[in-house]
Backbone atoms as SQL, in Angstrom:
CREATE TABLE atoms (id INTEGER PRIMARY KEY, chain TEXT, resi INTEGER, resn TEXT, atom TEXT, x REAL, y REAL, z REAL);
INSERT INTO atoms VALUES
  (1, 'A', 1, 'MET', 'N', 20.357, 4.882, -108.575),
  (2, 'A', 1, 'MET', 'CA', 20.572, 5.926, -107.640),
  (3, 'A', 1, 'MET', 'C', 21.850, 6.529, -107.991),
  (4, 'A', 2, 'ILE', 'N', 21.979, 8.098, -107.602),
  (5, 'A', 2, 'ILE', 'CA', 22.924, 8.970, -107.899),
  (6, 'A', 2, 'ILE', 'C', 23.786, 8.851, -106.778),
  (7, 'A', 3, 'GLU', 'N', 25.194, 8.447, -107.232),
  (8, 'A', 3, 'GLU', 'CA', 26.228, 7.989, -106.264),
  (9, 'A', 3, 'GLU', 'C', 26.574, 9.892, -105.797),
  (10, 'A', 4, 'THR', 'N', 27.354, 9.895, -104.306),
  (11, 'A', 4, 'THR', 'CA', 27.606, 11.269, -104.090),
  (12, 'A', 4, 'THR', 'C', 28.662, 11.933, -104.843),
  (13, 'A', 5, 'SER', 'N', 29.425, 11.082, -105.227),
  (14, 'A', 5, 'SER', 'CA', 30.191, 11.821, -106.434),
  (15, 'A', 5, 'SER', 'C', 29.834, 12.210, -107.519),
  (16, 'A', 6, 'ASP', 'N', 28.482, 11.604, -108.063),
  (17, 'A', 6, 'ASP', 'CA', 28.014, 12.212, -109.222),
  (18, 'A', 6, 'ASP', 'C', 27.285, 13.295, -109.197),
  (19, 'A', 7, 'ARG', 'N', 26.872, 13.716, -107.472),
  (20, 'A', 7, 'ARG', 'CA', 25.657, 14.862, -107.194),
  (21, 'A', 7, 'ARG', 'C', 26.770, 15.927, -107.366),
  (22, 'A', 8, 'LYS', 'N', 28.330, 15.569, -106.992),
  (23, 'A', 8, 'LYS', 'CA', 28.968, 17.016, -106.650),
  (24, 'A', 8, 'LYS', 'C', 29.388, 17.251, -108.399),
  (25, 'A', 9, 'TRP', 'N', 29.376, 16.630, -109.163),
  (26, 'A', 9, 'TRP', 'CA', 29.623, 16.748, -110.806),
  (27, 'A', 9, 'TRP', 'C', 28.564, 17.466, -111.133),
  (28, 'A', 10, 'ILE', 'N', 27.134, 16.906, -110.824),
  (29, 'A', 10, 'ILE', 'CA', 25.766, 17.564, -111.247),
  (30, 'A', 10, 'ILE', 'C', 25.948, 18.851, -110.718),
  (31, 'A', 11, 'ALA', 'N', 26.214, 19.103, -109.579),
  (32, 'A', 11, 'ALA', 'CA', 25.967, 20.581, -108.627),
  (33, 'A', 11, 'ALA', 'C', 27.023, 21.684, -109.520),
  (34, 'A', 12, 'CYS', 'N', 28.616, 21.011, -109.594),
  (35, 'A', 12, 'CYS', 'CA', 29.102, 22.065, -110.376),
  (36, 'A', 12, 'CYS', 'C', 28.804, 21.947, -112.118),
  (37, 'A', 13, 'PHE', 'N', 28.217, 21.199, -112.778),
  (38, 'A', 13, 'PHE', 'CA', 27.683, 21.646, -114.204),
  (39, 'A', 13, 'PHE', 'C', 26.553, 22.431, -113.879),
  (40, 'A', 14, 'VAL', 'N', 25.483, 22.306, -113.257),
  (41, 'A', 14, 'VAL', 'CA', 24.097, 23.104, -113.219),
  (42, 'A', 14, 'VAL', 'C', 24.454, 24.579, -112.780),
  (43, 'A', 15, 'ALA', 'N', 25.700, 24.574, -111.888),
  (44, 'A', 15, 'ALA', 'CA', 26.155, 25.852, -111.189),
  (45, 'A', 15, 'ALA', 'C', 26.820, 26.684, -112.588),
  (46, 'A', 16, 'ALA', 'N', 27.751, 25.786, -113.498),
  (47, 'A', 16, 'ALA', 'CA', 28.517, 26.356, -114.525),
  (48, 'A', 16, 'ALA', 'C', 27.074, 26.746, -115.643),
  (49, 'A', 17, 'TRP', 'N', 26.306, 25.879, -115.968),
  (50, 'A', 17, 'TRP', 'CA', 25.306, 26.376, -116.829),
  (51, 'A', 17, 'TRP', 'C', 24.433, 27.643, -116.447),
  (52, 'A', 18, 'LEU', 'N', 24.136, 27.618, -114.893),
  (53, 'A', 18, 'LEU', 'CA', 23.166, 28.778, -114.460),
  (54, 'A', 18, 'LEU', 'C', 24.344, 30.007, -114.253),
  (55, 'A', 19, 'GLY', 'N', 25.391, 30.214, -114.727),
  (56, 'A', 19, 'GLY', 'CA', 26.739, 30.983, -114.786),
  (57, 'A', 19, 'GLY', 'C', 26.874, 31.545, -112.919),
  (58, 'A', 20, 'VAL', 'N', 26.621, 30.827, -112.233),
  (59, 'A', 20, 'VAL', 'CA', 27.176, 31.098, -110.919),
  (60, 'A', 20, 'VAL', 'C', 28.516, 30.625, -110.629),
  (61, 'A', 21, 'GLU', 'N', 29.001, 31.500, -109.950),
  (62, 'A', 21, 'GLU', 'CA', 30.538, 30.995, -109.360),
  (63, 'A', 21, 'GLU', 'C', 30.444, 29.675, -108.385),
  (64, 'A', 22, 'LEU', 'N', 31.238, 28.995, -108.152),
  (65, 'A', 22, 'LEU', 'CA', 31.387, 27.839, -107.282),
  (66, 'A', 22, 'LEU', 'C', 32.839, 28.015, -106.470),
  (67, 'A', 23, 'ILE', 'N', 32.793, 28.410, -105.191),
  (68, 'A', 23, 'ILE', 'CA', 34.148, 28.362, -104.493),
  (69, 'A', 23, 'ILE', 'C', 34.223, 26.880, -104.042),
  (70, 'A', 24, 'CYS', 'N', 35.428, 26.216, -104.236),
  (71, 'A', 24, 'CYS', 'CA', 35.944, 24.882, -104.091),
  (72, 'A', 24, 'CYS', 'C', 37.143, 24.951, -103.253),
  (73, 'A', 25, 'CYS', 'N', 37.404, 23.731, -102.492),
  (74, 'A', 25, 'CYS', 'CA', 38.701, 23.675, -101.652),
  (75, 'A', 25, 'CYS', 'C', 39.455, 23.390, -102.798),
  (76, 'A', 26, 'PRO', 'N', 40.874, 24.029, -101.984),
  (77, 'A', 26, 'PRO', 'CA', 41.938, 23.792, -103.220),
  (78, 'A', 26, 'PRO', 'C', 42.821, 22.667, -104.159),
  (79, 'A', 27, 'GLN', 'N', 42.274, 21.474, -103.384),
  (80, 'A', 27, 'GLN', 'CA', 42.471, 20.518, -104.220),
  (81, 'A', 27, 'GLN', 'C', 41.625, 20.266, -105.298),
  (82, 'A', 28, 'ALA', 'N', 40.383, 20.482, -105.842),
  (83, 'A', 28, 'ALA', 'CA', 39.704, 20.452, -106.840),
  (84, 'A', 28, 'ALA', 'C', 40.506, 21.382, -108.053),
  (85, 'A', 29, 'VAL', 'N', 40.795, 22.691, -107.505),
  (86, 'A', 29, 'VAL', 'CA', 41.375, 23.713, -108.304),
  (87, 'A', 29, 'VAL', 'C', 42.555, 23.347, -108.847),
  (88, 'A', 30, 'LEU', 'N', 43.378, 22.614, -108.115),
  (89, 'A', 30, 'LEU', 'CA', 44.927, 22.204, -108.418),
  (90, 'A', 30, 'LEU', 'C', 44.745, 21.226, -109.285),
  (91, 'A', 31, 'GLY', 'N', 43.508, 20.346, -109.789),
  (92, 'A', 31, 'GLY', 'CA', 43.045, 19.447, -110.779),
  (93, 'A', 31, 'GLY', 'C', 43.138, 17.972, -110.110),
  (94, 'A', 32, 'GLN', 'N', 43.124, 17.762, -108.653),
  (95, 'A', 32, 'GLN', 'CA', 43.056, 16.587, -108.264),
  (96, 'A', 32, 'GLN', 'C', 41.788, 16.097, -108.630),
  (97, 'A', 33, 'LYS', 'N', 41.382, 14.569, -108.955),
  (98, 'A', 33, 'LYS', 'CA', 40.085, 13.799, -109.540),
  (99, 'A', 33, 'LYS', 'C', 39.401, 14.146, -108.677),
  (100, 'A', 34, 'SER', 'N', 39.464, 14.005, -107.203),
  (101, 'A', 34, 'SER', 'CA', 38.304, 13.962, -106.264),
  (102, 'A', 34, 'SER', 'C', 37.834, 15.428, -106.122),
  (103, 'A', 35, 'LEU', 'N', 36.660, 15.569, -105.779),
  (104, 'A', 35, 'LEU', 'CA', 36.145, 16.732, -105.628),
  (105, 'A', 35, 'LEU', 'C', 35.862, 16.545, -104.249),
  (106, 'A', 36, 'PRO', 'N', 35.880, 18.210, -103.852),
  (107, 'A', 36, 'PRO', 'CA', 35.418, 18.151, -102.321),
  (108, 'A', 36, 'PRO', 'C', 33.998, 17.711, -102.015),
  (109, 'A', 37, 'PRO', 'N', 33.775, 17.571, -100.623),
  (110, 'A', 37, 'PRO', 'CA', 32.323, 17.118, -100.148),
  (111, 'A', 37, 'PRO', 'C', 31.368, 18.220, -100.454),
  (112, 'A', 38, 'LEU', 'N', 30.566, 17.794, -100.764),
  (113, 'A', 38, 'LEU', 'CA', 29.505, 18.758, -101.473),
  (114, 'A', 38, 'LEU', 'C', 29.168, 19.675, -100.767),
  (115, 'A', 39, 'ASP', 'N', 29.517, 19.492, -99.251),
  (116, 'A', 39, 'ASP', 'CA', 28.653, 20.620, -98.364),
  (117, 'A', 39, 'ASP', 'C', 29.886, 21.553, -98.131),
  (118, 'A', 40, 'SER', 'N', 31.308, 21.351, -98.884),
  (119, 'A', 40, 'SER', 'CA', 32.386, 22.580, -99.090),
  (120, 'A', 40, 'SER', 'C', 32.065, 23.639, -100.271),
  (121, 'A', 41, 'LEU', 'N', 31.133, 23.362, -101.146),
  (122, 'A', 41, 'LEU', 'CA', 30.731, 23.789, -102.197),
  (123, 'A', 41, 'LEU', 'C', 30.079, 24.876, -102.034),
  (124, 'A', 42, 'VAL', 'N', 30.266, 26.297, -102.086),
  (125, 'A', 42, 'VAL', 'CA', 29.753, 27.170, -101.607),
  (126, 'A', 42, 'VAL', 'C', 29.320, 28.146, -102.792),
  (127, 'A', 43, 'VAL', 'N', 27.874, 28.173, -103.098),
  (128, 'A', 43, 'VAL', 'CA', 27.368, 28.840, -104.225),
  (129, 'A', 43, 'VAL', 'C', 27.362, 30.084, -104.141),
  (130, 'A', 44, 'GLY', 'N', 28.017, 31.090, -105.051),
  (131, 'A', 44, 'GLY', 'CA', 28.362, 32.207, -104.811),
  (132, 'A', 44, 'GLY', 'C', 27.449, 33.226, -105.889),
  (133, 'A', 45, 'ARG', 'N', 27.914, 34.562, -105.749),
  (134, 'A', 45, 'ARG', 'CA', 26.750, 35.152, -106.206),
  (135, 'A', 45, 'ARG', 'C', 27.063, 35.150, -107.910),
  (136, 'A', 46, 'PRO', 'N', 26.372, 35.756, -108.934),
  (137, 'A', 46, 'PRO', 'CA', 26.389, 35.745, -110.318),
  (138, 'A', 46, 'PRO', 'C', 27.876, 36.245, -110.755),
  (139, 'A', 47, 'PRO', 'N', 28.382, 35.886, -111.861),
  (140, 'A', 47, 'PRO', 'CA', 29.441, 36.372, -112.372),
  (141, 'A', 47, 'PRO', 'C', 29.357, 37.772, -112.126),
  (142, 'A', 48, 'ARG', 'N', 31.129, 38.441, -112.041),
  (143, 'A', 48, 'ARG', 'CA', 31.263, 39.703, -111.831),
  (144, 'A', 48, 'ARG', 'C', 30.782, 40.583, -112.901),
  (145, 'A', 49, 'HIS', 'N', 30.745, 40.199, -114.164),
  (146, 'A', 49, 'HIS', 'CA', 30.339, 41.117, -115.258),
  (147, 'A', 49, 'HIS', 'C', 29.832, 39.766, -116.184),
  (148, 'A', 50, 'ALA', 'N', 28.864, 40.646, -117.319),
  (149, 'A', 50, 'ALA', 'CA', 28.298, 39.819, -117.873),
  (150, 'A', 50, 'ALA', 'C', 28.956, 39.713, -119.278),
  (151, 'A', 51, 'PRO', 'N', 28.816, 38.959, -120.002),
  (152, 'A', 51, 'PRO', 'CA', 29.705, 38.747, -121.426),
  (153, 'A', 51, 'PRO', 'C', 29.028, 39.892, -122.122),
  (154, 'A', 52, 'PRO', 'N', 30.208, 40.695, -123.144),
  (155, 'A', 52, 'PRO', 'CA', 29.358, 41.682, -123.882),
  (156, 'A', 52, 'PRO', 'C', 28.550, 41.077, -125.029),
  (157, 'A', 53, 'PRO', 'N', 27.475, 41.823, -125.803),
  (158, 'A', 53, 'PRO', 'CA', 26.665, 41.094, -126.585),
  (159, 'A', 53, 'PRO', 'C', 27.389, 40.895, -127.776),
  (160, 'A', 54, 'LEU', 'N', 26.999, 39.793, -128.784),
  (161, 'A', 54, 'LEU', 'CA', 27.446, 39.649, -130.248),
  (162, 'A', 54, 'LEU', 'C', 27.556, 41.071, -130.878),
  (163, 'A', 55, 'ARG', 'N', 26.569, 41.806, -130.617),
  (164, 'A', 55, 'ARG', 'CA', 26.193, 42.970, -131.631),
  (165, 'A', 55, 'ARG', 'C', 25.252, 43.686, -130.955),
  (166, 'A', 56, 'PRO', 'N', 25.260, 45.230, -131.200),
  (167, 'A', 56, 'PRO', 'CA', 24.463, 46.106, -130.452),
  (168, 'A', 56, 'PRO', 'C', 23.247, 45.718, -131.085),
  (169, 'A', 57, 'PRO', 'N', 21.881, 46.050, -130.012),
  (170, 'A', 57, 'PRO', 'CA', 20.905, 45.715, -130.348),
  (171, 'A', 57, 'PRO', 'C', 20.127, 46.627, -131.688),
  (172, 'A', 58, 'SER', 'N', 19.288, 46.084, -132.369),
  (173, 'A', 58, 'SER', 'CA', 18.986, 46.686, -133.357),
  (174, 'A', 58, 'SER', 'C', 18.192, 48.280, -133.038),
  (175, 'A', 59, 'LYS', 'N', 18.566, 49.467, -133.936),
  (176, 'A', 59, 'LYS', 'CA', 17.949, 50.448, -133.582),
  (177, 'A', 59, 'LYS', 'C', 16.596, 50.865, -134.647),
  (178, 'A', 60, 'VAL', 'N', 16.153, 49.480, -135.370),
  (179, 'A', 60, 'VAL', 'CA', 15.199, 50.049, -135.959),
  (180, 'A', 60, 'VAL', 'C', 13.783, 49.612, -135.073),
  (181, 'A', 61, 'THR', 'N', 12.834, 50.231, -135.376),
  (182, 'A', 61, 'THR', 'CA', 11.445, 49.986, -134.585),
  (183, 'A', 61, 'THR', 'C', 10.377, 49.455, -135.301),
  (184, 'A', 62, 'PHE', 'N', 9.272, 48.935, -134.992),
  (185, 'A', 62, 'PHE', 'CA', 8.162, 48.402, -135.611),
  (186, 'A', 62, 'PHE', 'C', 7.314, 49.466, -136.868),
  (187, 'A', 63, 'ASP', 'N', 7.662, 50.508, -136.435),
  (188, 'A', 63, 'ASP', 'CA', 7.010, 51.775, -137.005),
  (189, 'A', 63, 'ASP', 'C', 7.676, 51.785, -138.473),
  (190, 'A', 64, 'GLN', 'N', 8.818, 51.133, -138.496),
  (191, 'A', 64, 'GLN', 'CA', 10.036, 51.761, -139.681),
  (192, 'A', 64, 'GLN', 'C', 9.678, 50.450, -140.667),
  (193, 'A', 65, 'LEU', 'N', 9.131, 49.271, -140.263),
  (194, 'A', 65, 'LEU', 'CA', 9.019, 48.118, -141.078),
  (195, 'A', 65, 'LEU', 'C', 8.137, 48.222, -142.137),
  (196, 'A', 66, 'GLY', 'N', 8.648, 48.025, -143.632),
  (197, 'A', 66, 'GLY', 'CA', 7.779, 48.390, -144.985),
  (198, 'A', 66, 'GLY', 'C', 6.529, 47.084, -144.774),
  (199, 'A', 67, 'ARG', 'N', 6.542, 45.999, -143.986),
  (200, 'A', 67, 'ARG', 'CA', 5.299, 44.960, -144.399),
  (201, 'A', 67, 'ARG', 'C', 4.885, 44.814, -142.909),
  (202, 'A', 68, 'ARG', 'N', 4.158, 45.977, -142.254),
  (203, 'A', 68, 'ARG', 'CA', 3.951, 45.611, -140.887),
  (204, 'A', 68, 'ARG', 'C', 3.041, 44.537, -140.301),
  (205, 'A', 69, 'GLN', 'N', 1.999, 44.258, -141.337),
  (206, 'A', 69, 'GLN', 'CA', 1.096, 43.258, -141.151),
  (207, 'A', 69, 'GLN', 'C', 1.515, 42.129, -141.314),
  (208, 'A', 70, 'LEU', 'N', 2.720, 41.694, -142.022),
  (209, 'A', 70, 'LEU', 'CA', 3.447, 40.521, -142.036),
  (210, 'A', 70, 'LEU', 'C', 3.966, 40.390, -141.018),
  (211, 'A', 71, 'ALA', 'N', 4.759, 41.212, -139.992),
  (212, 'A', 71, 'ALA', 'CA', 5.484, 41.303, -138.558),
  (213, 'A', 71, 'ALA', 'C', 4.579, 41.105, -137.462),
  (214, 'A', 72, 'ARG', 'N', 3.241, 41.352, -137.777),
  (215, 'A', 72, 'ARG', 'CA', 2.340, 41.078, -136.850),
  (216, 'A', 72, 'ARG', 'C', 2.226, 39.866, -136.777),
  (217, 'A', 73, 'TRP', 'N', 2.130, 38.952, -137.776),
  (218, 'A', 73, 'TRP', 'CA', 1.697, 37.707, -137.790),
  (219, 'A', 73, 'TRP', 'C', 2.877, 37.008, -137.509),
  (220, 'A', 74, 'GLY', 'N', 4.214, 37.799, -137.331),
  (221, 'A', 74, 'GLY', 'CA', 5.665, 36.704, -136.720),
  (222, 'A', 74, 'GLY', 'C', 6.705, 36.348, -137.762),
  (223, 'A', 75, 'PHE', 'N', 6.399, 37.413, -138.934),
  (224, 'A', 75, 'PHE', 'CA', 7.079, 37.076, -139.995),
  (225, 'A', 75, 'PHE', 'C', 8.014, 38.554, -140.343),
  (226, 'A', 76, 'LEU', 'N', 9.106, 38.279, -140.486),
  (227, 'A', 76, 'LEU', 'CA', 10.060, 39.566, -141.023),
  (228, 'A', 76, 'LEU', 'C', 10.534, 39.457, -142.361),
  (229, 'A', 77, 'ASP', 'N', 10.064, 40.456, -143.487),
  (230, 'A', 77, 'ASP', 'CA', 10.306, 40.425, -144.701),
  (231, 'A', 77, 'ASP', 'C', 11.873, 41.184, -144.996),
  (232, 'A', 78, 'VAL', 'N', 12.681, 40.181, -145.225),
  (233, 'A', 78, 'VAL', 'CA', 14.084, 40.886, -145.440),
  (234, 'A', 78, 'VAL', 'C', 14.295, 41.829, -146.840),
  (235, 'A', 79, 'THR', 'N', 13.289, 41.864, -147.651),
  (236, 'A', 79, 'THR', 'CA', 13.348, 42.645, -148.807),
  (237, 'A', 79, 'THR', 'C', 12.698, 43.927, -148.775),
  (238, 'A', 80, 'ALA', 'N', 11.836, 44.437, -147.291),
  (239, 'A', 80, 'ALA', 'CA', 11.247, 45.249, -147.476),
  (240, 'A', 80, 'ALA', 'C', 11.838, 46.257, -146.573),
  (241, 'A', 81, 'ALA', 'N', 11.310, 47.426, -146.280),
  (242, 'A', 81, 'ALA', 'CA', 12.046, 48.601, -145.644),
  (243, 'A', 81, 'ALA', 'C', 12.216, 48.222, -144.153),
  (244, 'A', 82, 'PRO', 'N', 13.260, 48.657, -143.494),
  (245, 'A', 82, 'PRO', 'CA', 14.311, 49.220, -143.833),
  (246, 'A', 82, 'PRO', 'C', 15.462, 48.516, -144.375),
  (247, 'A', 83, 'PHE', 'N', 15.462, 47.010, -144.161),
  (248, 'A', 83, 'PHE', 'CA', 16.493, 46.053, -144.723),
  (249, 'A', 83, 'PHE', 'C', 16.794, 45.939, -145.814),
  (250, 'A', 84, 'ARG', 'N', 15.967, 46.195, -146.991),
  (251, 'A', 84, 'ARG', 'CA', 16.279, 45.777, -148.447),
  (252, 'A', 84, 'ARG', 'C', 16.891, 44.880, -148.798),
  (253, 'A', 85, 'ALA', 'N', 16.639, 44.218, -148.706),
  (254, 'A', 85, 'ALA', 'CA', 17.986, 42.651, -149.125),
  (255, 'A', 85, 'ALA', 'C', 17.594, 42.795, -150.544),
  (256, 'A', 86, 'ASP', 'N', 18.536, 42.411, -151.610),
  (257, 'A', 86, 'ASP', 'CA', 18.224, 42.404, -153.043),
  (258, 'A', 86, 'ASP', 'C', 18.156, 40.913, -153.452),
  (259, 'A', 87, 'PRO', 'N', 16.724, 40.689, -153.823),
  (260, 'A', 87, 'PRO', 'CA', 16.277, 39.313, -153.891),
  (261, 'A', 87, 'PRO', 'C', 16.674, 38.865, -155.533),
  (262, 'A', 88, 'THR', 'N', 17.238, 40.028, -156.057),
  (263, 'A', 88, 'THR', 'CA', 17.786, 39.458, -157.811),
  (264, 'A', 88, 'THR', 'C', 19.260, 38.749, -157.579),
  (265, 'A', 89, 'GLY', 'N', 20.171, 39.002, -156.446),
  (266, 'A', 89, 'GLY', 'CA', 21.363, 38.810, -156.795),
  (267, 'A', 89, 'GLY', 'C', 22.488, 39.777, -157.562),
  (268, 'A', 90, 'GLN', 'N', 21.730, 40.966, -157.453),
  (269, 'A', 90, 'GLN', 'CA', 22.744, 42.092, -158.183),
  (270, 'A', 90, 'GLN', 'C', 23.767, 42.533, -157.264),
  (271, 'A', 91, 'ARG', 'N', 22.896, 42.965, -156.137),
  (272, 'A', 91, 'ARG', 'CA', 23.793, 43.618, -154.950),
  (273, 'A', 91, 'ARG', 'C', 23.998, 42.685, -153.840),
  (274, 'A', 92, 'ASP', 'N', 24.946, 42.588, -152.942),
  (275, 'A', 92, 'ASP', 'CA', 25.599, 42.246, -151.826),
  (276, 'A', 92, 'ASP', 'C', 24.326, 42.334, -150.562),
  (277, 'A', 93, 'SER', 'N', 23.725, 41.479, -150.296),
  (278, 'A', 93, 'SER', 'CA', 22.674, 41.514, -149.473),
  (279, 'A', 93, 'SER', 'C', 23.280, 41.114, -147.836),
  (280, 'A', 94, 'THR', 'N', 24.355, 40.719, -147.660),
  (281, 'A', 94, 'THR', 'CA', 24.968, 40.398, -146.419),
  (282, 'A', 94, 'THR', 'C', 24.728, 41.392, -145.117),
  (283, 'A', 95, 'ALA', 'N', 24.923, 42.551, -145.108),
  (284, 'A', 95, 'ALA', 'CA', 24.696, 43.494, -144.101),
  (285, 'A', 95, 'ALA', 'C', 23.201, 43.606, -144.033),
  (286, 'A', 96, 'ALA', 'N', 22.336, 43.807, -144.978),
  (287, 'A', 96, 'ALA', 'CA', 20.896, 43.955, -144.792),
  (288, 'A', 96, 'ALA', 'C', 20.301, 42.644, -144.345),
  (289, 'A', 97, 'ILE', 'N', 20.657, 41.386, -144.609),
  (290, 'A', 97, 'ILE', 'CA', 20.003, 40.381, -144.057),
  (291, 'A', 97, 'ILE', 'C', 20.375, 40.023, -142.433),
  (292, 'A', 98, 'GLN', 'N', 21.841, 40.605, -142.220),
  (293, 'A', 98, 'GLN', 'CA', 22.074, 40.044, -140.678),
  (294, 'A', 98, 'GLN', 'C', 21.346, 40.938, -139.856),
  (295, 'A', 99, 'ALA', 'N', 21.236, 42.457, -140.402),
  (296, 'A', 99, 'ALA', 'CA', 20.368, 43.352, -139.897),
  (297, 'A', 99, 'ALA', 'C', 19.209, 42.494, -139.389),
  (298, 'A', 100, 'ALA', 'N', 18.256, 42.278, -140.370),
  (299, 'A', 100, 'ALA', 'CA', 17.249, 41.753, -140.469),
  (300, 'A', 100, 'ALA', 'C', 17.001, 40.594, -139.211),
  (301, 'A', 101, 'ILE', 'N', 18.318, 39.456, -139.386),
  (302, 'A', 101, 'ILE', 'CA', 18.223, 38.768, -138.488),
  (303, 'A', 101, 'ILE', 'C', 18.401, 39.018, -136.909),
  (304, 'A', 102, 'ASP', 'N', 19.121, 40.126, -136.779),
  (305, 'A', 102, 'ASP', 'CA', 19.255, 40.832, -135.577),
  (306, 'A', 102, 'ASP', 'C', 17.993, 41.361, -135.035),
  (307, 'A', 103, 'PHE', 'N', 17.256, 42.123, -135.930),
  (308, 'A', 103, 'PHE', 'CA', 15.921, 42.602, -135.649),
  (309, 'A', 103, 'PHE', 'C', 15.150, 41.304, -134.863),
  (310, 'A', 104, 'ALA', 'N', 15.047, 40.536, -136.016),
  (311, 'A', 104, 'ALA', 'CA', 13.910, 39.348, -136.042),
  (312, 'A', 104, 'ALA', 'C', 14.265, 38.707, -134.545),
  (313, 'A', 105, 'ARG', 'N', 15.296, 38.426, -134.037),
  (314, 'A', 105, 'ARG', 'CA', 16.170, 37.594, -132.655),
  (315, 'A', 105, 'ARG', 'C', 15.310, 38.509, -131.657),
  (316, 'A', 106, 'LEU', 'N', 15.546, 39.720, -132.003),
  (317, 'A', 106, 'LEU', 'CA', 15.518, 40.570, -130.487),
  (318, 'A', 106, 'LEU', 'C', 13.675, 40.753, -130.393),
  (319, 'A', 107, 'HIS', 'N', 12.990, 40.342, -131.490),
  (320, 'A', 107, 'HIS', 'CA', 11.394, 40.509, -131.546),
  (321, 'A', 107, 'HIS', 'C', 11.012, 39.328, -131.462),
  (322, 'A', 108, 'GLN', 'N', 11.905, 38.270, -131.760),
  (323, 'A', 108, 'GLN', 'CA', 11.366, 36.950, -131.748),
  (324, 'A', 108, 'GLN', 'C', 10.060, 36.836, -133.030),
  (325, 'A', 109, 'LEU', 'N', 10.879, 36.989, -133.945),
  (326, 'A', 109, 'LEU', 'CA', 10.065, 37.051, -135.230),
  (327, 'A', 109, 'LEU', 'C', 10.872, 35.736, -136.409),
  (328, 'A', 110, 'VAL', 'N', 9.997, 35.371, -137.394),
  (329, 'A', 110, 'VAL', 'CA', 10.811, 34.474, -138.399),
  (330, 'A', 110, 'VAL', 'C', 11.436, 35.243, -139.445),
  (331, 'A', 111, 'CYS', 'N', 12.592, 35.281, -139.840),
  (332, 'A', 111, 'CYS', 'CA', 12.863, 35.863, -141.251),
  (333, 'A', 111, 'CYS', 'C', 12.014, 35.390, -142.522),
  (334, 'A', 112, 'PHE', 'N', 11.565, 36.037, -143.390),
  (335, 'A', 112, 'PHE', 'CA', 10.685, 35.750, -144.512),
  (336, 'A', 112, 'PHE', 'C', 11.920, 36.153, -145.814),
  (337, 'A', 113, 'PHE', 'N', 12.020, 35.099, -146.522),
  (338, 'A', 113, 'PHE', 'CA', 12.902, 35.413, -147.954),
  (339, 'A', 113, 'PHE', 'C', 11.911, 35.359, -148.825),
  (340, 'A', 114, 'PRO', 'N', 11.509, 36.221, -149.508),
  (341, 'A', 114, 'PRO', 'CA', 10.914, 35.961, -150.758),
  (342, 'A', 114, 'PRO', 'C', 11.708, 35.491, -151.913),
  (343, 'A', 115, 'SER', 'N', 10.708, 34.669, -152.738),
  (344, 'A', 115, 'SER', 'CA', 11.567, 33.875, -153.794),
  (345, 'A', 115, 'SER', 'C', 12.701, 34.674, -154.516),
  (346, 'A', 116, 'GLY', 'N', 13.628, 34.173, -154.828),
  (347, 'A', 116, 'GLY', 'CA', 15.029, 34.820, -155.376),
  (348, 'A', 116, 'GLY', 'C', 16.439, 34.476, -155.020),
  (349, 'A', 117, 'GLU', 'N', 17.233, 35.080, -155.481),
  (350, 'A', 117, 'GLU', 'CA', 18.529, 34.792, -155.199),
  (351, 'A', 117, 'GLU', 'C', 19.465, 35.953, -154.501),
  (352, 'A', 118, 'TYR', 'N', 19.916, 35.716, -153.362),
  (353, 'A', 118, 'TYR', 'CA', 20.708, 36.454, -152.136),
  (354, 'A', 118, 'TYR', 'C', 22.004, 36.568, -152.377),
  (355, 'A', 119, 'ARG', 'N', 22.777, 37.268, -152.637),
  (356, 'A', 119, 'ARG', 'CA', 24.299, 37.152, -152.702),
  (357, 'A', 119, 'ARG', 'C', 24.664, 37.450, -151.216),
  (358, 'A', 120, 'VAL', 'N', 25.233, 36.515, -150.643),
  (359, 'A', 120, 'VAL', 'CA', 25.795, 36.669, -149.483),
  (360, 'A', 120, 'VAL', 'C', 27.443, 36.616, -149.229),
  (361, 'A', 121, 'SER', 'N', 28.107, 37.425, -148.994),
  (362, 'A', 121, 'SER', 'CA', 29.652, 37.322, -148.809),
  (363, 'A', 121, 'SER', 'C', 30.186, 37.008, -147.611),
  (364, 'A', 122, 'ASP', 'N', 29.592, 36.708, -146.682),
  (365, 'A', 122, 'ASP', 'CA', 30.178, 36.655, -145.355),
  (366, 'A', 122, 'ASP', 'C', 29.300, 35.658, -144.310),
  (367, 'A', 123, 'THR', 'N', 29.694, 35.280, -143.575),
  (368, 'A', 123, 'THR', 'CA', 28.928, 34.315, -142.610),
  (369, 'A', 123, 'THR', 'C', 27.931, 35.153, -142.037),
  (370, 'A', 124, 'LEU', 'N', 26.440, 34.637, -141.765),
  (371, 'A', 124, 'LEU', 'CA', 25.467, 35.165, -141.158),
  (372, 'A', 124, 'LEU', 'C', 25.518, 34.611, -139.657),
  (373, 'A', 125, 'VAL', 'N', 25.097, 35.385, -138.636),
  (374, 'A', 125, 'VAL', 'CA', 25.111, 34.633, -137.169),
  (375, 'A', 125, 'VAL', 'C', 23.632, 35.101, -136.746),
  (376, 'A', 126, 'CYS', 'N', 23.012, 33.795, -136.352),
  (377, 'A', 126, 'CYS', 'CA', 21.686, 33.870, -136.080),
  (378, 'A', 126, 'CYS', 'C', 21.664, 33.804, -134.410);
């Protein structure tokens, strides 16, 4: 059975996870260990502003993809147009692969890397 104090913590956790502001009594804000009674917690509105996106959305469209049939199956070829990552390792492919990852994430695709060696000079963020 969940104790009342546990319910308070669960309510705060769920509200934080959902991005909802909670207005509590001053004792909880001042760092005291006990939380206010559950009925004194007021669920507020969503946060005042959303966090900025990591990167702007991709400007590439499906019509620009070099291998559209592969994209229809759910795969995005990072070596095809318009990304053109170099599978030979001669050129740095970091920007091309990151652009492909951004597009794939936006359109719920899987990045497909044909066999080869890809030169990556920075961290890729998925």
